Amino acid sequence: MGTVCGMSSETPDLPVRQPRRVLFDELRSLLGRKGPFVTAYLPSATAEERRTSRDAIEAAAEVPDDLRAGLVDLVEGSDDEAAMVAALISFDGESVTRTFPEGPRAPLVEVGHLPRIAPLLEAEQRLLHHMLAIVDSQGLELLTVPRHGDPTIHRVGPAPISQIGRLIADAAKTTGTPLVILSGPDDTIDELHRIVISDVPIETEVRPLDESEGAGVDEVAELVVHEVADKRAKSTVDAVRLWRFEQAHGLAEADAAATIGALADGSARLLLVHDDPDDERQAWFGDDARRLAVDLEHARPIRDGEELLPARISDVLIRSAILQRCPVHVVPKVPESTLPGQMGAVIEPDLSEAMPLDS
């Protein structure tokens, strides 16, 4: 079969997909704590951007000194591929941090009763663990791109296409890869696609690249970016389509008050929300994930000793959903006729399997 570099079942050096629920578990631990919280979205791709981010950190007077120093360390320690450092931190030091290959044009550092959660979720939604299998006369080159961490390359010498196909399928199954992209000559790609797709789980999508003859590395890379973006966009379309279908059957809510109502009574099974950074509408929340209201009048009666705090409405909704283990999907701005109020909730049936957090 040729030489396999680091791809045997005994050498677990292929990066395994990290489900999105790992991030949601971290957020659940963070959002269950008392605020205030620090939110930081910091450009970090160039020395100039890192300097601008440091200036923004230093200018944020409400950030405690120890957390300020930690933010500077995150920016300075970010790897060369990171365009943005995202950090949500409670004043007692609990944090959720990630780096992303795309970043904001300007840094954001602020303190509030809740952190700004949606930009982190949206950045995470744009990432997709995937594999690119390039087959030619020299054999197989398998590139695995995790959502976070460095890509890996494994090479296999010339071998029958049936063995190459089974090797790709085994790698996809071992790593839980949701998208496998195939690149190769026209006379082999159809057979390779048939072999791989017959041997991977049904939830794994296998796409042969529609590339012109003699496509170079840059052209293939551009096609891969398009395939990944297309699958990510499809997940958003599917979420909105699901909401519209359930709404037609009386099983979905829209607008702020109705969506808050679904989260408050625990019936929400999927939250859709568009987060406009300029939308400063407020809602109120308490310690309990279901204790939320559009205003204090709506919150009555307020128990003795109960503390209700205001925060941006999208963050109040997202916090409640995450603490209740309700999936959240951040959507772009859509017509009001598609999603009234730019927020909504599917309420029944239980969609924990229909919209998993693992892609």
XYZ file of C-alpha atoms in Angstrom:
359
model
C 0.000 0.000 0.000
C 2.971 2.324 0.195
C 4.401 4.164 3.162
C 1.977 5.659 5.642
C 3.314 8.577 7.671
C 1.622 8.690 11.079
C -1.756 7.343 9.944
C -1.957 3.887 11.486
C -4.704 3.149 13.990
C -2.008 2.795 16.663
C -0.742 6.373 16.264
C -3.427 8.838 17.346
C -1.717 11.877 15.799
C -4.632 12.972 13.646
C -6.367 15.923 15.335
C -9.746 14.752 16.605
C -12.698 17.093 16.186
C -13.533 19.057 19.314
C -17.332 19.335 19.556
C -18.821 22.796 20.009
C -20.358 21.530 23.220
C -16.882 21.855 24.773
C -17.132 25.617 24.313
C -20.721 25.619 25.585
C -19.643 23.719 28.697
C -17.001 26.384 29.377
C -19.527 29.161 28.806
C -22.028 27.459 31.113
C -19.451 27.436 33.903
C -18.589 31.095 33.279
C -22.153 32.408 32.946
C -23.260 30.649 36.104
C -20.989 32.939 38.104
C -21.634 36.413 39.469
C -20.521 39.373 37.366
C -19.265 41.818 36.484
C -17.605 40.402 33.381
C -14.899 41.678 31.064
C -15.470 41.301 27.325
C -12.476 41.594 24.997
C -12.322 41.104 21.232
C -8.802 42.082 20.201
C -7.166 42.228 16.743
C -3.781 40.484 16.865
C -2.662 39.716 13.291
C 0.072 42.380 13.065
C 2.366 44.274 15.399
C 0.310 47.421 14.788
C -2.950 45.638 15.628
C -1.451 44.190 18.803
C -0.310 47.673 19.806
C -3.806 49.045 19.168
C -5.272 46.242 21.270
C -2.854 46.931 24.124
C -3.842 50.602 24.048
C -7.532 49.639 24.253
C -6.834 47.349 27.208
C -4.950 50.090 29.046
C -7.724 52.606 28.340
C -10.448 50.378 29.838
C -10.477 51.922 33.300
C -13.066 49.529 34.779
C -10.953 46.428 34.133
C -9.129 45.247 37.292
C -5.346 45.465 37.033
C -4.738 41.706 37.270
C -7.235 41.002 34.480
C -5.770 43.839 32.425
C -2.325 42.235 32.639
C -3.818 38.887 31.646
C -5.419 40.382 28.543
C -2.108 41.920 27.475
C -0.449 38.516 27.906
C -3.125 36.888 25.729
C -2.513 39.364 22.914
C 1.275 39.148 23.157
C 1.200 35.354 23.348
C -1.199 34.770 20.439
C 0.179 32.631 17.621
C 1.067 33.979 14.204
C -2.142 32.666 12.600
C -4.463 34.396 15.089
C -6.245 37.479 13.778
C -8.375 37.887 16.900
C -8.095 37.065 20.577
C -11.515 36.652 22.223
C -11.804 36.627 26.011
C -14.807 36.606 28.340
C -13.707 36.880 31.974
C -15.526 37.139 35.293
C -14.070 39.457 37.907
C -13.145 36.417 40.021
C -10.910 35.147 37.210
C -13.007 32.474 35.456
C -12.476 32.850 31.713
C -13.293 31.539 28.260
C -10.640 32.424 25.680
C -10.180 31.541 22.018
C -8.195 32.766 19.014
C -9.670 33.018 15.532
C -8.315 33.459 11.995
C -10.620 36.429 11.377
C -10.778 39.473 13.578
C -12.579 42.747 14.241
C -11.473 45.972 12.608
C -11.179 47.671 15.998
C -10.647 46.291 19.507
C -13.521 46.053 21.971
C -12.855 45.999 25.716
C -15.746 46.603 28.112
C -17.167 45.659 31.496
C -20.817 44.725 32.097
C -23.237 42.612 34.075
C -22.915 40.055 31.255
C -20.231 39.580 28.618
C -20.962 40.031 24.907
C -21.347 36.384 23.964
C -22.634 36.398 20.382
C -19.402 37.482 18.607
C -17.597 34.511 20.161
C -20.336 32.094 19.087
C -20.478 33.595 15.604
C -16.706 33.316 15.176
C -16.864 29.707 16.345
C -19.692 28.942 13.897
C -17.463 30.034 11.005
C -14.901 27.358 11.838
C -15.276 23.776 10.654
C -13.111 20.760 11.340
C -12.449 19.302 7.885
C -10.143 17.147 5.785
C -8.717 17.663 2.307
C -7.585 14.486 0.527
C -5.421 15.115 -2.555
C -4.869 12.031 -4.712
C -2.434 11.917 -7.627
C 0.206 9.643 -9.163
C 2.365 10.096 -6.050
C -0.320 8.707 -3.735
C -2.363 10.511 -1.082
C -1.768 13.744 0.791
C -4.242 14.177 3.638
C -4.585 17.619 5.209
C -6.619 17.807 8.440
C -7.724 21.257 9.582
C -9.113 21.399 13.139
C -11.227 24.332 14.308
C -8.498 25.285 16.757
C -4.878 24.234 16.579
C -2.450 23.561 13.776
C -3.339 21.613 10.613
C -1.566 18.305 10.011
C -0.368 16.704 6.792
C -0.015 12.951 6.294
C 1.269 11.300 3.128
C 0.813 7.837 1.665
C 2.725 6.449 -1.317
C 1.071 5.037 -4.446
C -1.638 2.481 -3.698
C -4.847 1.094 -5.252
C -7.687 3.593 -5.177
C -9.781 1.196 -3.072
C -7.151 1.205 -0.320
C -6.712 4.957 -0.523
C -10.471 5.410 -0.202
C -10.719 3.158 2.835
C -7.793 4.967 4.453
C -9.514 8.352 3.984
C -12.759 6.944 5.395
C -10.955 5.453 8.413
C -9.246 8.783 9.100
C -12.574 10.624 8.889
C -14.233 8.190 11.284
C -11.327 8.227 13.745
C -11.368 12.019 13.976
C -15.129 12.579 13.752
C -14.676 14.830 10.721
C -17.972 16.304 9.424
C -16.594 17.354 6.006
C -14.177 15.487 3.721
C -13.111 17.240 0.521
C -11.634 15.167 -2.288
C -9.250 16.433 -4.944
C -7.843 14.342 -7.774
C -7.923 13.419 -11.466
C -11.319 13.177 -13.135
C -10.795 9.495 -13.935
C -10.425 8.547 -10.249
C -12.371 11.133 -8.251
C -15.808 9.581 -8.897
C -14.652 6.142 -7.775
C -12.868 7.611 -4.755
C -16.013 9.525 -3.785
C -18.105 6.364 -4.037
C -15.688 4.387 -1.842
C -15.348 7.048 0.863
C -19.027 7.958 1.083
C -20.011 4.299 1.460
C -17.751 3.865 4.479
C -18.276 7.013 6.589
C -21.181 7.854 8.919
C -24.199 9.390 7.229
C -23.602 12.714 8.986
C -20.153 13.048 7.355
C -20.378 15.004 4.117
C -17.999 14.003 1.313
C -17.531 16.554 -1.459
C -15.399 16.100 -4.584
C -13.863 19.399 -5.685
C -15.159 20.797 -8.954
C -11.731 21.868 -10.146
C -10.445 22.550 -13.620
C -7.722 20.356 -15.086
C -4.280 21.299 -13.822
C -5.518 23.424 -10.934
C -2.630 24.651 -8.805
C -2.252 24.830 -5.040
C -3.751 28.325 -4.808
C -6.775 27.354 -6.895
C -7.389 24.227 -4.798
C -7.035 26.242 -1.583
C -9.602 28.757 -2.820
C -12.020 25.968 -3.705
C -11.607 24.417 -0.244
C -12.344 27.760 1.426
C -15.499 28.012 -0.674
C -16.611 24.474 0.267
C -16.105 25.112 3.995
C -17.906 28.474 3.843
C -20.749 26.861 1.898
C -21.258 24.176 4.546
C -21.163 26.765 7.343
C -23.711 28.931 5.506
C -25.903 25.878 4.970
C -26.027 25.255 8.737
C -27.446 28.758 9.234
C -29.974 28.297 6.439
C -31.011 24.969 7.982
C -31.496 26.588 11.403
C -33.712 29.363 10.003
C -35.612 26.897 7.829
C -36.242 24.684 10.855
C -37.552 27.677 12.806
C -39.883 28.689 9.959
C -41.202 25.132 9.619
C -41.939 24.857 13.326
C -43.510 28.329 13.372
C -45.909 27.242 10.636
C -47.037 24.487 13.000
C -47.338 26.723 16.046
C -44.138 25.417 17.610
C -41.907 28.494 17.446
C -41.887 31.974 18.928
C -40.541 35.278 17.577
C -39.810 38.777 18.862
C -38.268 39.674 22.198
C -41.211 39.139 24.545
C -42.272 35.767 23.135
C -38.696 34.476 22.943
C -38.066 35.544 26.534
C -41.307 33.800 27.483
C -40.140 30.530 25.921
C -36.837 30.687 27.790
C -38.553 31.742 31.026
C -40.898 28.752 31.029
C -38.179 26.332 29.941
C -39.857 25.325 26.679
C -37.167 26.666 24.297
C -35.341 23.939 22.377
C -33.400 26.143 19.955
C -32.580 29.859 20.142
C -31.933 31.934 17.027
C -30.635 35.446 17.515
C -29.132 38.172 15.371
C -26.716 40.243 17.418
C -26.505 43.813 16.137
C -23.533 45.403 17.942
C -25.389 48.734 17.926
C -28.534 47.259 19.507
C -28.404 48.362 23.129
C -31.913 47.272 24.100
C -31.941 45.928 27.633
C -33.565 42.993 29.361
C -33.398 41.871 32.989
C -32.062 38.618 34.406
C -31.641 36.938 37.769
C -29.515 34.121 39.144
C -31.859 31.444 37.827
C -31.537 30.802 34.091
C -35.307 31.177 33.680
C -35.556 34.423 35.610
C -35.628 37.033 32.855
C -37.934 39.800 31.730
C -38.221 42.555 29.133
C -38.591 45.206 31.860
C -39.105 45.482 35.623
C -42.871 45.679 35.252
C -42.776 42.368 33.399
C -40.536 40.977 36.186
C -43.061 41.542 38.974
C -43.462 40.205 41.573
C -39.861 40.633 42.675
C -39.027 38.586 45.768
C -37.421 40.103 48.845
C -33.649 40.008 48.426
C -33.866 39.088 44.762
C -31.402 40.923 42.519
C -32.318 41.533 38.889
C -29.719 43.100 36.617
C -29.965 44.730 33.173
C -27.886 43.681 30.163
C -28.126 43.722 26.392
C -31.121 41.661 25.369
C -29.176 39.306 23.090
C -26.752 38.474 25.905
C -29.623 37.882 28.348
C -31.255 35.471 25.888
C -28.025 33.643 25.061
C -27.046 33.293 28.730
C -30.431 31.805 29.592
C -30.271 29.356 26.678
C -26.725 28.204 27.443
C -27.465 27.670 31.123
C -30.521 25.606 30.130
C -28.471 23.554 27.616
C -30.566 24.928 24.786
C -28.654 25.136 21.453
C -27.950 28.667 20.197
C -27.382 29.720 16.610
C -26.309 33.276 15.789
C -27.794 34.347 12.457
C -27.106 37.297 10.157
C -29.688 40.027 9.758
C -32.629 38.644 7.784
C -35.897 40.207 6.593
C -38.506 40.761 9.298
C -40.826 38.469 7.380
C -38.275 35.668 7.808
C -37.471 36.172 11.499
C -39.560 38.886 13.179
C -37.587 40.872 15.711
C -34.351 39.129 14.617
C -34.781 36.565 17.386
C -36.866 33.488 17.944
C -37.124 30.137 19.680
C -38.298 26.702 18.632
C -40.289 25.349 21.534
C -41.183 21.761 20.734
C -40.364 18.947 20.191
C -37.005 18.288 21.847
C -34.424 19.267 19.214
C -31.263 18.393 21.123
C -30.466 15.776 18.504
C -31.830 17.706 15.509
C -29.534 20.696 16.118
C -26.471 19.235 17.864
C -23.533 21.342 19.065
C -20.996 18.959 17.581
C -20.445 20.104 13.999
